[in-house]
JSON list of C-alpha atoms and ligand atoms in Angstrom, two decimals:
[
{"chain": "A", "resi": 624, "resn": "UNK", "atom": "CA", "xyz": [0.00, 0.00, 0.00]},
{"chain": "A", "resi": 625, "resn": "UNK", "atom": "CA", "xyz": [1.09, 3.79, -0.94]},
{"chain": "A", "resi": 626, "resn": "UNK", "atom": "CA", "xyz": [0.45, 7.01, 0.58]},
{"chain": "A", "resi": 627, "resn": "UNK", "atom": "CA", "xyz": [1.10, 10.14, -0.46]},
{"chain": "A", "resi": 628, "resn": "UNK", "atom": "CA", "xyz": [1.44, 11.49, 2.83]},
{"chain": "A", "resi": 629, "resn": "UNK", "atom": "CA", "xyz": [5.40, 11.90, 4.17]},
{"chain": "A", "resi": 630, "resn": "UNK", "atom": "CA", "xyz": [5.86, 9.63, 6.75]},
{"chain": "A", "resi": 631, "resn": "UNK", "atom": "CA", "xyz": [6.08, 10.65, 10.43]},
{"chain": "A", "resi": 632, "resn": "UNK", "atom": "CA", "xyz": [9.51, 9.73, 11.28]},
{"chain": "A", "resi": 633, "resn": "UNK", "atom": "CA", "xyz": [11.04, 11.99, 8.54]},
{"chain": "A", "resi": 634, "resn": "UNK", "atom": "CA", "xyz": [9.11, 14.96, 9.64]},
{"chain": "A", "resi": 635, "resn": "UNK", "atom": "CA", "xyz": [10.19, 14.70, 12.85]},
{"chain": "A", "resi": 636, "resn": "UNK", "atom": "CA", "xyz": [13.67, 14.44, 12.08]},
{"chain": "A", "resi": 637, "resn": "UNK", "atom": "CA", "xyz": [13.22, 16.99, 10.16]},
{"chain": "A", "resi": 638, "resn": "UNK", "atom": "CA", "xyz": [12.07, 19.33, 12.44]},
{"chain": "A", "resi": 639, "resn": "UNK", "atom": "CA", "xyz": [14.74, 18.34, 14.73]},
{"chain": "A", "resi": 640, "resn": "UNK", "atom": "CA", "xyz": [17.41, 19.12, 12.24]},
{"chain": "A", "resi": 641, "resn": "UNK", "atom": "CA", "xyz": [15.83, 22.17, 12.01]},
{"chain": "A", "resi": 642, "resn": "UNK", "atom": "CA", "xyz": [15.42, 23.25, 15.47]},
{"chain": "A", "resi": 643, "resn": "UNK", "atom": "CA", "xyz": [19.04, 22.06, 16.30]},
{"chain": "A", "resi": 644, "resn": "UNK", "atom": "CA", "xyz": [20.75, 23.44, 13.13]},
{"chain": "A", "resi": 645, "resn": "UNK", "atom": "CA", "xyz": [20.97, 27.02, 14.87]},
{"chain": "A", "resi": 646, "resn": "UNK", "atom": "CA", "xyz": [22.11, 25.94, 17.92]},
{"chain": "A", "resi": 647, "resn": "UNK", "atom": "CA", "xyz": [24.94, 23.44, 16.34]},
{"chain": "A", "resi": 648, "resn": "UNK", "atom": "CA", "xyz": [26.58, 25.81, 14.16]},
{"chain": "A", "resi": 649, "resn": "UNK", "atom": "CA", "xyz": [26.34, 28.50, 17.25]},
{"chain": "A", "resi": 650, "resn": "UNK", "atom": "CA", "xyz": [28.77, 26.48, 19.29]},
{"chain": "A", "resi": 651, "resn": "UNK", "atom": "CA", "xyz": [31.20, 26.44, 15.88]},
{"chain": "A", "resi": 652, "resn": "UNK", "atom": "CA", "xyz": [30.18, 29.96, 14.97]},
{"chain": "A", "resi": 653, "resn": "UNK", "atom": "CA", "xyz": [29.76, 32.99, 17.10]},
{"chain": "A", "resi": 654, "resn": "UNK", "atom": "CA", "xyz": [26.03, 33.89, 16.58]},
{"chain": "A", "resi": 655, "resn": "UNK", "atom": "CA", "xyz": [24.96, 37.21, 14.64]},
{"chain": "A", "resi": 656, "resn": "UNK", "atom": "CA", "xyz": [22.24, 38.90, 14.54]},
{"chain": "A", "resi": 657, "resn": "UNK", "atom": "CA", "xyz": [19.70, 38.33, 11.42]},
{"chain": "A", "resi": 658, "resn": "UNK", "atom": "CA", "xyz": [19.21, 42.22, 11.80]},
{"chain": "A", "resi": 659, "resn": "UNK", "atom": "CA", "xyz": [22.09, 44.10, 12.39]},
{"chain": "A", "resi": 660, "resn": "UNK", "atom": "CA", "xyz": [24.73, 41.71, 12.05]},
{"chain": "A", "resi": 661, "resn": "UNK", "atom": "CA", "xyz": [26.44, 42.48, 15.64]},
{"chain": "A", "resi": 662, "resn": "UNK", "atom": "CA", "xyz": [27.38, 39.35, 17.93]},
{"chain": "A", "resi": 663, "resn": "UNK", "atom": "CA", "xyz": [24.62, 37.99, 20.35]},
{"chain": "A", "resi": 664, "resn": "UNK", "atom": "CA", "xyz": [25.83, 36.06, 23.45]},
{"chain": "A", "resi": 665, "resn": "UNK", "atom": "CA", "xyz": [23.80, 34.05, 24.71]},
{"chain": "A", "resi": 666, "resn": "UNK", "atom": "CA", "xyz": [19.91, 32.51, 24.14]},
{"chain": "A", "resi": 667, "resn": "UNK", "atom": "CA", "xyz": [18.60, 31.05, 21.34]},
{"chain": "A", "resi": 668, "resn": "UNK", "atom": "CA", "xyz": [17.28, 33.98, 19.88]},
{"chain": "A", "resi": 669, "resn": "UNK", "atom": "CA", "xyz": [18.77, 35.16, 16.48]},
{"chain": "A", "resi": 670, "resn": "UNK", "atom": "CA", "xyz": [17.91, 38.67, 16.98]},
{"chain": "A", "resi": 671, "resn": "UNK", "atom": "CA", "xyz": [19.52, 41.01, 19.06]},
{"chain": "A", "resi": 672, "resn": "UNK", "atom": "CA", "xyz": [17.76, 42.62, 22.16]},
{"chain": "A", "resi": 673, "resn": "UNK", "atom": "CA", "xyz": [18.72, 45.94, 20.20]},
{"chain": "A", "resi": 674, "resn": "UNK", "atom": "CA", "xyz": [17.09, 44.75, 17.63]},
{"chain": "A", "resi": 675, "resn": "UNK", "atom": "CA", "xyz": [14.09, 43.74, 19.07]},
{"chain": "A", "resi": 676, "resn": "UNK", "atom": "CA", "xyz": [14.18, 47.11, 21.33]},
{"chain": "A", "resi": 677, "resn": "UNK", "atom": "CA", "xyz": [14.06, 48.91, 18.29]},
{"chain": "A", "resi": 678, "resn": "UNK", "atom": "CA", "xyz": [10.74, 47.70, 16.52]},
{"chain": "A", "resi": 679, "resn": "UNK", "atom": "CA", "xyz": [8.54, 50.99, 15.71]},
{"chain": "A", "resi": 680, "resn": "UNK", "atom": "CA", "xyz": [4.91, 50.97, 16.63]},
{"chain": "A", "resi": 681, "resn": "UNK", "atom": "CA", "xyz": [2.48, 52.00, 14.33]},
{"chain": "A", "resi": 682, "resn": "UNK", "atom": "CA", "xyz": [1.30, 55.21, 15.28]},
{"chain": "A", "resi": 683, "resn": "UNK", "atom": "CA", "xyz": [-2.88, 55.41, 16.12]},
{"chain": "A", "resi": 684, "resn": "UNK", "atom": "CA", "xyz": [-3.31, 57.29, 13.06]},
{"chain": "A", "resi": 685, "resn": "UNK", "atom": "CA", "xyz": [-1.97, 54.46, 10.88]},
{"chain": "A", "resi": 686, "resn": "UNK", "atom": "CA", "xyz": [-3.50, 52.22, 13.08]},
{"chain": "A", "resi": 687, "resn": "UNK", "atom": "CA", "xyz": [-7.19, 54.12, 12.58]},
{"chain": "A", "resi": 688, "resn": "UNK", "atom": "CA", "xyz": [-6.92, 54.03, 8.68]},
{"chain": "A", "resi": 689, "resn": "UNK", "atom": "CA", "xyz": [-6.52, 50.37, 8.49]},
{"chain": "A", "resi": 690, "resn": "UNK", "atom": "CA", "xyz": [-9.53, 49.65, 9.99]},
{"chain": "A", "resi": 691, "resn": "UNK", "atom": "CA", "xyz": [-12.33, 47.98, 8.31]},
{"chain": "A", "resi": 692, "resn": "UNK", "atom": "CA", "xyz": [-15.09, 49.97, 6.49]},
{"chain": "A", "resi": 693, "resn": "UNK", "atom": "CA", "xyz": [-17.60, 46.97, 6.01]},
{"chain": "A", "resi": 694, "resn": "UNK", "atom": "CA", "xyz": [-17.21, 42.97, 5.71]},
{"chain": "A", "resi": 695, "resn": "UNK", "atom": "CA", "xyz": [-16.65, 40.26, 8.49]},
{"chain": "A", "resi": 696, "resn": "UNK", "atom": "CA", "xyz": [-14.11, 42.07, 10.91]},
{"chain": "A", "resi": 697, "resn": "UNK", "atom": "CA", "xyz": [-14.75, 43.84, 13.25]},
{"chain": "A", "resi": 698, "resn": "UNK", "atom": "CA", "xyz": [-11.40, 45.57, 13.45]},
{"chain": "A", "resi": 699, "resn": "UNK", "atom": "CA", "xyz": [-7.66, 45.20, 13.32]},
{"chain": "A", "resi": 700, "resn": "UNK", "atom": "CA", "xyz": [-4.67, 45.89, 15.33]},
{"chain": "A", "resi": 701, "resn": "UNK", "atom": "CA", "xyz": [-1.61, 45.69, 13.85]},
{"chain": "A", "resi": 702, "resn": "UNK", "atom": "CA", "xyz": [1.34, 46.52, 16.18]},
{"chain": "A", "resi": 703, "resn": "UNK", "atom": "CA", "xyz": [4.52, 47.23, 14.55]},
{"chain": "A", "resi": 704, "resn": "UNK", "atom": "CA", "xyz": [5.26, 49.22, 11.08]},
{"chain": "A", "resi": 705, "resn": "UNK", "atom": "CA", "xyz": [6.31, 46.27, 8.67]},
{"chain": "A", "resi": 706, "resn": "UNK", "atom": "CA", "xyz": [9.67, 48.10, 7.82]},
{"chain": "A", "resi": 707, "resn": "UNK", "atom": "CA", "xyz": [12.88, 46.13, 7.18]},
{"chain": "A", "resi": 708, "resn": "UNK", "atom": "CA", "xyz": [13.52, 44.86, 10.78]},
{"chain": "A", "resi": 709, "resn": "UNK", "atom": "CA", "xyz": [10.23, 43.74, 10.63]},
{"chain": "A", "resi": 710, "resn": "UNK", "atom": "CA", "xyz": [10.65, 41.91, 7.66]},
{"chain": "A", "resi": 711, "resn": "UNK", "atom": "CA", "xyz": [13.91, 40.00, 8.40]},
{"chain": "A", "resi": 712, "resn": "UNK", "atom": "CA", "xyz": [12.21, 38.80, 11.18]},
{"chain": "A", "resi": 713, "resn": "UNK", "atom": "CA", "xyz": [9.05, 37.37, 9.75]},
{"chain": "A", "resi": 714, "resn": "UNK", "atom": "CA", "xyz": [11.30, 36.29, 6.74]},
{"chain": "A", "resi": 715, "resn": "UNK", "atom": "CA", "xyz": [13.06, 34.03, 9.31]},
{"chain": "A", "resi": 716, "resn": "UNK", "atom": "CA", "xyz": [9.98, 32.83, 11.04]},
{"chain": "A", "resi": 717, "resn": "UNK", "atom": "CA", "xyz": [8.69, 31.67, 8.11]},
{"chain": "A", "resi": 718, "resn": "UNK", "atom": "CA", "xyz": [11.60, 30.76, 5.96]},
{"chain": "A", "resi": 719, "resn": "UNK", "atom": "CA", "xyz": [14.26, 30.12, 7.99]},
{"chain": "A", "resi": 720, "resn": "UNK", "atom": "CA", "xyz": [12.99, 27.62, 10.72]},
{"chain": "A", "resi": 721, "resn": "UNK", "atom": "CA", "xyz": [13.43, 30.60, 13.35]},
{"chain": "A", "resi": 722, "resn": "UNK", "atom": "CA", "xyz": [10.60, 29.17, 15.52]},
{"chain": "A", "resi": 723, "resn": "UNK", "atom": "CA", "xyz": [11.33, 30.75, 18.85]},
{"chain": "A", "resi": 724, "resn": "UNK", "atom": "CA", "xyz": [10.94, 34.52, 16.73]},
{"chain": "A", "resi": 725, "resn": "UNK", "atom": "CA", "xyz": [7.51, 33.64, 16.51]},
{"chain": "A", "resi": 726, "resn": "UNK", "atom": "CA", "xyz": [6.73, 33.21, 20.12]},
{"chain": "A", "resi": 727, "resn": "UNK", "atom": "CA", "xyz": [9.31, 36.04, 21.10]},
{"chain": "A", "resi": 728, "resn": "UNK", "atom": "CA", "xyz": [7.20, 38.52, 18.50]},
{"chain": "A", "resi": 729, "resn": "UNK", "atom": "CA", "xyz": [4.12, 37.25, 20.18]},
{"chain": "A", "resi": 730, "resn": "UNK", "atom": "CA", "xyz": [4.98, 38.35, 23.49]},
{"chain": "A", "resi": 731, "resn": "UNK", "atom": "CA", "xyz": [6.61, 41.30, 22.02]},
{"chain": "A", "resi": 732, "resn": "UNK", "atom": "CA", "xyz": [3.11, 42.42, 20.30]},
{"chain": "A", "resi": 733, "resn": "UNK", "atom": "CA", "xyz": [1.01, 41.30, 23.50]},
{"chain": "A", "resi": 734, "resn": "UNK", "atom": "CA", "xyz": [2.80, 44.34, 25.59]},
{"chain": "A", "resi": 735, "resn": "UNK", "atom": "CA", "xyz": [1.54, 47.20, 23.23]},
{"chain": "A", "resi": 736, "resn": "UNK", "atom": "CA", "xyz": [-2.30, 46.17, 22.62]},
{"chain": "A", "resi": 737, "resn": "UNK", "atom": "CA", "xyz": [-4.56, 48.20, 24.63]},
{"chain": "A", "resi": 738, "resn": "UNK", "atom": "CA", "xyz": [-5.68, 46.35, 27.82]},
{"chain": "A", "resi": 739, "resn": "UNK", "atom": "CA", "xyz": [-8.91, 46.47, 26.15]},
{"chain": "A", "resi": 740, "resn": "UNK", "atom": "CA", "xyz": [-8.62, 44.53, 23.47]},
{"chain": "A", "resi": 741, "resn": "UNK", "atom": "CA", "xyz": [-9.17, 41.56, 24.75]},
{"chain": "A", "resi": 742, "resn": "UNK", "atom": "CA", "xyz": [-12.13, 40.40, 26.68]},
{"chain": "A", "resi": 743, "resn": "UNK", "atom": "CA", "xyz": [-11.66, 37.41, 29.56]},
{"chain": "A", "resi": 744, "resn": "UNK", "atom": "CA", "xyz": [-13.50, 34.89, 27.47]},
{"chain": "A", "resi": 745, "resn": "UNK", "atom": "CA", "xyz": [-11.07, 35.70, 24.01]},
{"chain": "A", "resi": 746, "resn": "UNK", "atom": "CA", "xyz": [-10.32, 32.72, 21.74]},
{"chain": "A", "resi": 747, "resn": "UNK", "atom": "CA", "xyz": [-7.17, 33.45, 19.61]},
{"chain": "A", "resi": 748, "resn": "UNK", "atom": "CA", "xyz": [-7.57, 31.05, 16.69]},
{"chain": "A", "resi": 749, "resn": "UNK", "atom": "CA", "xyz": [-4.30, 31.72, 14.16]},
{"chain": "A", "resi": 750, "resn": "UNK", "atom": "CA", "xyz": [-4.84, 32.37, 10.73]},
{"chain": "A", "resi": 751, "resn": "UNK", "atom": "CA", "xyz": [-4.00, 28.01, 9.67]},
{"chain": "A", "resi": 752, "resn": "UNK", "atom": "CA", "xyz": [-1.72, 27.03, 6.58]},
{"chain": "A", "resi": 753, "resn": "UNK", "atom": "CA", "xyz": [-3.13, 24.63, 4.29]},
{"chain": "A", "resi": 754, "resn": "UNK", "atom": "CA", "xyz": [-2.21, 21.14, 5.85]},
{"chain": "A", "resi": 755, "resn": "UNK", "atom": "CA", "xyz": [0.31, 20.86, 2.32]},
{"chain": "A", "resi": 756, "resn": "UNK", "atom": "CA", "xyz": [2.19, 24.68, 3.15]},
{"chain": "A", "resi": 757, "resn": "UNK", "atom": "CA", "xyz": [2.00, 23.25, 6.75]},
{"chain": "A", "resi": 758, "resn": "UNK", "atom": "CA", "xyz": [3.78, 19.70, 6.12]},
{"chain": "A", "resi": 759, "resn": "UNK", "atom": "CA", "xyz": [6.45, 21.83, 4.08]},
{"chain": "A", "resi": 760, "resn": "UNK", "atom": "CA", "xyz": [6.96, 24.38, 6.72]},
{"chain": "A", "resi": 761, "resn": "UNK", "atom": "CA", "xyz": [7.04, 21.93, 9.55]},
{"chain": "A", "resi": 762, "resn": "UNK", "atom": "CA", "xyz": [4.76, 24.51, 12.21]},
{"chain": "A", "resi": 763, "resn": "UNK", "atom": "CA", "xyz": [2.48, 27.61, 11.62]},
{"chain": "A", "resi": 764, "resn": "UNK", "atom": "CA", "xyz": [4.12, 30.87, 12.14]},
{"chain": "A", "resi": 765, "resn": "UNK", "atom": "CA", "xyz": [0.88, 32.60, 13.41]},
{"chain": "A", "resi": 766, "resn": "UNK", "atom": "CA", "xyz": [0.26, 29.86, 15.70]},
{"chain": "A", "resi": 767, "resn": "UNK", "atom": "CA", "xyz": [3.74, 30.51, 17.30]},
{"chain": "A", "resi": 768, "resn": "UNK", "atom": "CA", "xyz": [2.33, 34.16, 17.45]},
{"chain": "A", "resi": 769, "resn": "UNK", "atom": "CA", "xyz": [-0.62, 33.30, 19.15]},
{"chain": "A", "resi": 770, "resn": "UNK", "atom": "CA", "xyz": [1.21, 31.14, 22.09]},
{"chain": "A", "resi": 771, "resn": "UNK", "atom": "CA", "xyz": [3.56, 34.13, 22.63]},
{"chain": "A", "resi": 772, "resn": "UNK", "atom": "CA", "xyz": [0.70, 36.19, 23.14]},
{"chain": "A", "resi": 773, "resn": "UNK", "atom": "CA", "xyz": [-1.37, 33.12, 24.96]},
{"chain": "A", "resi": 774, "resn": "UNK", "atom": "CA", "xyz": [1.76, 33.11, 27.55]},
{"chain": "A", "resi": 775, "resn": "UNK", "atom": "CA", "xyz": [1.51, 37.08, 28.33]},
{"chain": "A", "resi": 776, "resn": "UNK", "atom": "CA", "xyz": [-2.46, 36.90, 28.43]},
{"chain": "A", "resi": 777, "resn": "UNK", "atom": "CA", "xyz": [-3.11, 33.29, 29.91]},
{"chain": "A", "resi": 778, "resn": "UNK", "atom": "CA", "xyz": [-6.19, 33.39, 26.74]},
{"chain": "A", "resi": 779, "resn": "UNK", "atom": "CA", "xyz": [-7.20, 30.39, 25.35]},
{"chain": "A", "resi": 780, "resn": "UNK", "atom": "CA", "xyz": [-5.35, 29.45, 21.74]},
{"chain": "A", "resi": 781, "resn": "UNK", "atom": "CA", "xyz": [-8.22, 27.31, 19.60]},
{"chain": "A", "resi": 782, "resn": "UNK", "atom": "CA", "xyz": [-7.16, 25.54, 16.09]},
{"chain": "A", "resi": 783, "resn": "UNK", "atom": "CA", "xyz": [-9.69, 22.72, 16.03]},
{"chain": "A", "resi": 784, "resn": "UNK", "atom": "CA", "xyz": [-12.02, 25.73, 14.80]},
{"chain": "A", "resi": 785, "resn": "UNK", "atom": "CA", "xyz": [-10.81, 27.04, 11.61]},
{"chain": "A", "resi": 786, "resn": "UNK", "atom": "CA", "xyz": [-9.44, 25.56, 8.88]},
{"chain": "A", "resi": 787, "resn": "UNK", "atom": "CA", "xyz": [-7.23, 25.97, 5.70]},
{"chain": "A", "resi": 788, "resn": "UNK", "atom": "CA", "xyz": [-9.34, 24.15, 2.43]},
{"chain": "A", "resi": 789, "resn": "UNK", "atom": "CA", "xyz": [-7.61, 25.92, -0.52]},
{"chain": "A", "resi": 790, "resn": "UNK", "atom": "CA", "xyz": [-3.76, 25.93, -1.04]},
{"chain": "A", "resi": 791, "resn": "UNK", "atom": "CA", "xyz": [-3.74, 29.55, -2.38]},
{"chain": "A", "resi": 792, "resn": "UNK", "atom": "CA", "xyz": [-0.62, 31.16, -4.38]},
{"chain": "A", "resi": 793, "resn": "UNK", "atom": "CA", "xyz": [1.40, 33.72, -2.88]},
{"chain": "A", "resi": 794, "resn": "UNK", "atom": "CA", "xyz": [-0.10, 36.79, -2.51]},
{"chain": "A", "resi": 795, "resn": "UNK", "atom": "CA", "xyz": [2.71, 39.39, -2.55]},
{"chain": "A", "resi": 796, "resn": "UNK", "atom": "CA", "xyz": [2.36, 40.19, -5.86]},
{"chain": "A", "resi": 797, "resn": "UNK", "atom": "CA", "xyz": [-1.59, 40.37, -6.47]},
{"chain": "A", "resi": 798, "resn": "UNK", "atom": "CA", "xyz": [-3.70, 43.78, -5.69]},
{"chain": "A", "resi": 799, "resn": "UNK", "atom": "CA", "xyz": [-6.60, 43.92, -3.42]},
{"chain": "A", "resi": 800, "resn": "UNK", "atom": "CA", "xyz": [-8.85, 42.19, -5.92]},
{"chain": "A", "resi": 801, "resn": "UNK", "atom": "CA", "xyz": [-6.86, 39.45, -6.68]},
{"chain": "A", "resi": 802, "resn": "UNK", "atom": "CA", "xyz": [-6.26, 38.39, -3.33]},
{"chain": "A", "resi": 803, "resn": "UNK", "atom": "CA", "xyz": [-10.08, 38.47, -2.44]},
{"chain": "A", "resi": 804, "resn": "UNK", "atom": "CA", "xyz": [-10.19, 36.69, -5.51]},
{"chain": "A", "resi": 805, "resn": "UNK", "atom": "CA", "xyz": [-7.32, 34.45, -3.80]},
{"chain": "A", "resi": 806, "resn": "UNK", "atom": "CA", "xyz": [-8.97, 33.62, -0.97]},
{"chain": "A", "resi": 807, "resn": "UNK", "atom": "CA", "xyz": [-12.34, 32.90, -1.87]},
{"chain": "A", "resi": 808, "resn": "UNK", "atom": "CA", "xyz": [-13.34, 29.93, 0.17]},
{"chain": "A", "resi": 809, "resn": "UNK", "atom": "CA", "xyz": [-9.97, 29.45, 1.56]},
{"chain": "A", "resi": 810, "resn": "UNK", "atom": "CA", "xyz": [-11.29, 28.57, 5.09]},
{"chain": "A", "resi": 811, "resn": "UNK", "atom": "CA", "xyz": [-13.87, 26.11, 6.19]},
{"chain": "A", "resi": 812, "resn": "UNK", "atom": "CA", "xyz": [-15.29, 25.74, 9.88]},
{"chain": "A", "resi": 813, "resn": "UNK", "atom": "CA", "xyz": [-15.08, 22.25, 11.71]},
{"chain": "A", "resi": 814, "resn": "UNK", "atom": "CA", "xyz": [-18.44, 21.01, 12.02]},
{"chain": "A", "resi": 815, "resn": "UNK", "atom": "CA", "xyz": [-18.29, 19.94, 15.37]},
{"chain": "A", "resi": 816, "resn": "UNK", "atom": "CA", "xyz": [-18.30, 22.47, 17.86]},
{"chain": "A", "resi": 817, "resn": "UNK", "atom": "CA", "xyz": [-21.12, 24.53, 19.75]},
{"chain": "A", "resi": 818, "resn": "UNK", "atom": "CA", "xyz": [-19.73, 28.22, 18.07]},
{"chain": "A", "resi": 819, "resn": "UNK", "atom": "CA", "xyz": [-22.08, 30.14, 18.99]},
{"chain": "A", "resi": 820, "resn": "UNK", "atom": "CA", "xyz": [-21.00, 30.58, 22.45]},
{"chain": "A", "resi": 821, "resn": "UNK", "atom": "CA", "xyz": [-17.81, 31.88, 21.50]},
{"chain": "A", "resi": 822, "resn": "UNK", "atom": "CA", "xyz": [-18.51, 35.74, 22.46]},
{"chain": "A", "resi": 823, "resn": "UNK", "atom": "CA", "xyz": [-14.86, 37.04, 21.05]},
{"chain": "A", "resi": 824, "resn": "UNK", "atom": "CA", "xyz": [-12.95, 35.85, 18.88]},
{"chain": "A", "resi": 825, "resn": "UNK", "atom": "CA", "xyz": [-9.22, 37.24, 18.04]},
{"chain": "A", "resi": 826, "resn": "UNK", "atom": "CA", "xyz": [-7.84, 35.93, 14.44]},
{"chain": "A", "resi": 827, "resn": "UNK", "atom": "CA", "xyz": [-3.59, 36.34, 14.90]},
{"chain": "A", "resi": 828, "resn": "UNK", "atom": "CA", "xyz": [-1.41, 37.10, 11.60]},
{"chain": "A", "resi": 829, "resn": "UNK", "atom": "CA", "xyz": [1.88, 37.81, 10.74]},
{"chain": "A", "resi": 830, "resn": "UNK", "atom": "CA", "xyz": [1.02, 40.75, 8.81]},
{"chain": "A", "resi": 831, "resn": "UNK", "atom": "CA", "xyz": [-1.65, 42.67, 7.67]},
{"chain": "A", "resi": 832, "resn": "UNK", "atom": "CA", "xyz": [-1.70, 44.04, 4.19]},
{"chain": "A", "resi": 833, "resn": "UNK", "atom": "CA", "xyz": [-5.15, 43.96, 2.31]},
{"chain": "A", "resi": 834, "resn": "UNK", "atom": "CA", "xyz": [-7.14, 42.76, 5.23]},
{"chain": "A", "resi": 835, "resn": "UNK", "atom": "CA", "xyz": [-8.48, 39.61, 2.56]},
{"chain": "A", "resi": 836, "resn": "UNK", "atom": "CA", "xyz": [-7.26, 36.56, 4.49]},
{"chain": "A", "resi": 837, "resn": "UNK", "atom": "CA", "xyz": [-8.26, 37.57, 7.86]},
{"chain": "A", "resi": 838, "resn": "UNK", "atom": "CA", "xyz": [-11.38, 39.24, 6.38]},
{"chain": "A", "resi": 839, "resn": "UNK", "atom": "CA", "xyz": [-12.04, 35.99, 4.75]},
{"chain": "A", "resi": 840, "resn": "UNK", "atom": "CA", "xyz": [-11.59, 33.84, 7.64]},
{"chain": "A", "resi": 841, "resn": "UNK", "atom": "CA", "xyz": [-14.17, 36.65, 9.79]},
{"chain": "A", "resi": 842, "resn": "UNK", "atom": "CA", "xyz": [-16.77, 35.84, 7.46]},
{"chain": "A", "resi": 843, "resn": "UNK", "atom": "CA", "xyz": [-15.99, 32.31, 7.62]},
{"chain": "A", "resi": 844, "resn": "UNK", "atom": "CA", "xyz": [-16.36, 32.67, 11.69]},
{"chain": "A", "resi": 845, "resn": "UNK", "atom": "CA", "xyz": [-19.36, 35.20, 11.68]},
{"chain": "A", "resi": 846, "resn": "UNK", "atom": "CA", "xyz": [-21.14, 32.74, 9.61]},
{"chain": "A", "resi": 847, "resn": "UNK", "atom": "CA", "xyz": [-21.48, 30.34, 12.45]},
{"chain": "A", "resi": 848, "resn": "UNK", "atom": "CA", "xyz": [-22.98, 32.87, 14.51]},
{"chain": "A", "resi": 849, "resn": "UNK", "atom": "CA", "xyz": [-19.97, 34.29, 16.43]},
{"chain": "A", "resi": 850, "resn": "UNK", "atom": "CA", "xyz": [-20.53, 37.41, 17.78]},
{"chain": "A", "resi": 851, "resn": "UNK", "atom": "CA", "xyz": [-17.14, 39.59, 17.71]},
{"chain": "A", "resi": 852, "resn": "UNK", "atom": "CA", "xyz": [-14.22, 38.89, 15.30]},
{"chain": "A", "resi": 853, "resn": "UNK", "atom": "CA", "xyz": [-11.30, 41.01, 15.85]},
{"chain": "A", "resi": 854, "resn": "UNK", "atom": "CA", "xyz": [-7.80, 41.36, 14.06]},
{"chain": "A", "resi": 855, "resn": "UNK", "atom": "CA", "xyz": [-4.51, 41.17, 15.49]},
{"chain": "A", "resi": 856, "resn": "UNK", "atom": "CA", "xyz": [-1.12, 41.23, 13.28]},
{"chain": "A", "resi": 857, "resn": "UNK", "atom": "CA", "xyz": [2.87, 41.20, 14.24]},
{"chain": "A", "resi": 858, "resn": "UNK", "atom": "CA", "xyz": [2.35, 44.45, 11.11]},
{"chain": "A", "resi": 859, "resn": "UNK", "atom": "CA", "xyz": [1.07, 46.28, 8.65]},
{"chain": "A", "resi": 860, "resn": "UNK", "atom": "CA", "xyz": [3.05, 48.42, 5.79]},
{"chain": "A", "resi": 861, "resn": "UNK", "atom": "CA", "xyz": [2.78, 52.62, 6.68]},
{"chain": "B", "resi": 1217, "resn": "ZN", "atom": "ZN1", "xyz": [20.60, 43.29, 16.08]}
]
């Protein structure tokens, strides 16, 4: 018998090499920092606390245009301009097997979101990968975000709730159209589940651009009958 699916014991090695590649080479090579380039001693981080220090927050104006005129979400908060910095890090997250810059970014974002953004009874559900980007990736960079922010705010983290049905392209290069066009039925609700008792949800991304994945995965949510469906991003371009 066949299956197309890769077997278990070569992910996980795989995800071992790639958790333990950073920390072999850092006992052969002094460890630099992704952003600045200056020598970090110490942790398993693979940017500087300089580095991090430095992230800009975007400003309340910036903050207020993004928001969302009409559709599914309610509204967004993205915390940090999505400047270089910004990128290096997410391209490392995401590219690079840098898991622990998720969770650090998490807990990063957590301590500039107004105390009222969150409710006590908050679900964060991350924005999922399609279970193929996911098996190539090894882990979901927004879930990472979400535990960071989980560990600051003791919320709840659910991702039995939404899910990922459409393996869509790339959307860096399409405009606003194309990536509703994109996303169209990208995400699909588990059927089991009593939904409509969730009071507030919170969708975590890495960044915010557009607003058509998260908005797509609010309507996805609101259609089940949840009440509140709020935004919360690592960044968003100026
Ligand atoms: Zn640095």
């Amino acid at each position: 018998m066949t299956t197309d699916c890769e077997p278990m014991g070569k992910k996980i090695l795989r995800s071992v090499f790639k958790q333990s590649w950073y920390g072999f080479t850092a006992l052969l090579f002094p460890r630099i920092c992704l952003i600045c380039e200056r020598r970090i001693d110490g942790g398993d981080n693979p940017v500087c606390p300089q580095c991090w220090n430095g992230l800009r927050r975007l400003s309340p104006e910036i903050i207020h245009s993004k928001q969302p005129e009409n559709g599914s979400l309610d509204t967004i908060y993205p915390v940090f301009e999505f400047n270089d910095a910004v990128q290096t890090i997410i391209h490392g997250l995401k590219y690079s097997g840098f898991k622990s810059l998720g969770i650090k970014l998490g807990r990063l974002m957590t301590s500039f979101i107004p105390a009222d953004f969150f409710c006590a009874d908050t679900v964060l559900i991350p924005i999922p990968l399609h279970p193929i980007k996911f098996r190539e990736r090894g882990y979901n960079q927004s879930s990472l975000l979400a535990r960071g922010i989980a560990e600051k705010t003791g919320l709840v983290v659910r991702e039995d709730i939404l899910h990922r049905v459409k393996n869509t392209v790339t959307q860096t290069h399409l405009d606003a159209q194309e990536r509703l066009l994109n996303m169209e039925r990208a995400f699909a609700i588990s059927r089991r589940g009593d939904y409509a008792s969730l009071s507030s949800i919170v969708l975590v991304d890495d960044v915010f651009t557009t607003g058509a994945t998260i908005g797509t995965a609010a309507a996805a949510l609101k259609a089940t009958g949840v009440a509140a469906v709020r935004g919360l991003t690592a960044a968003a371009p100026m």
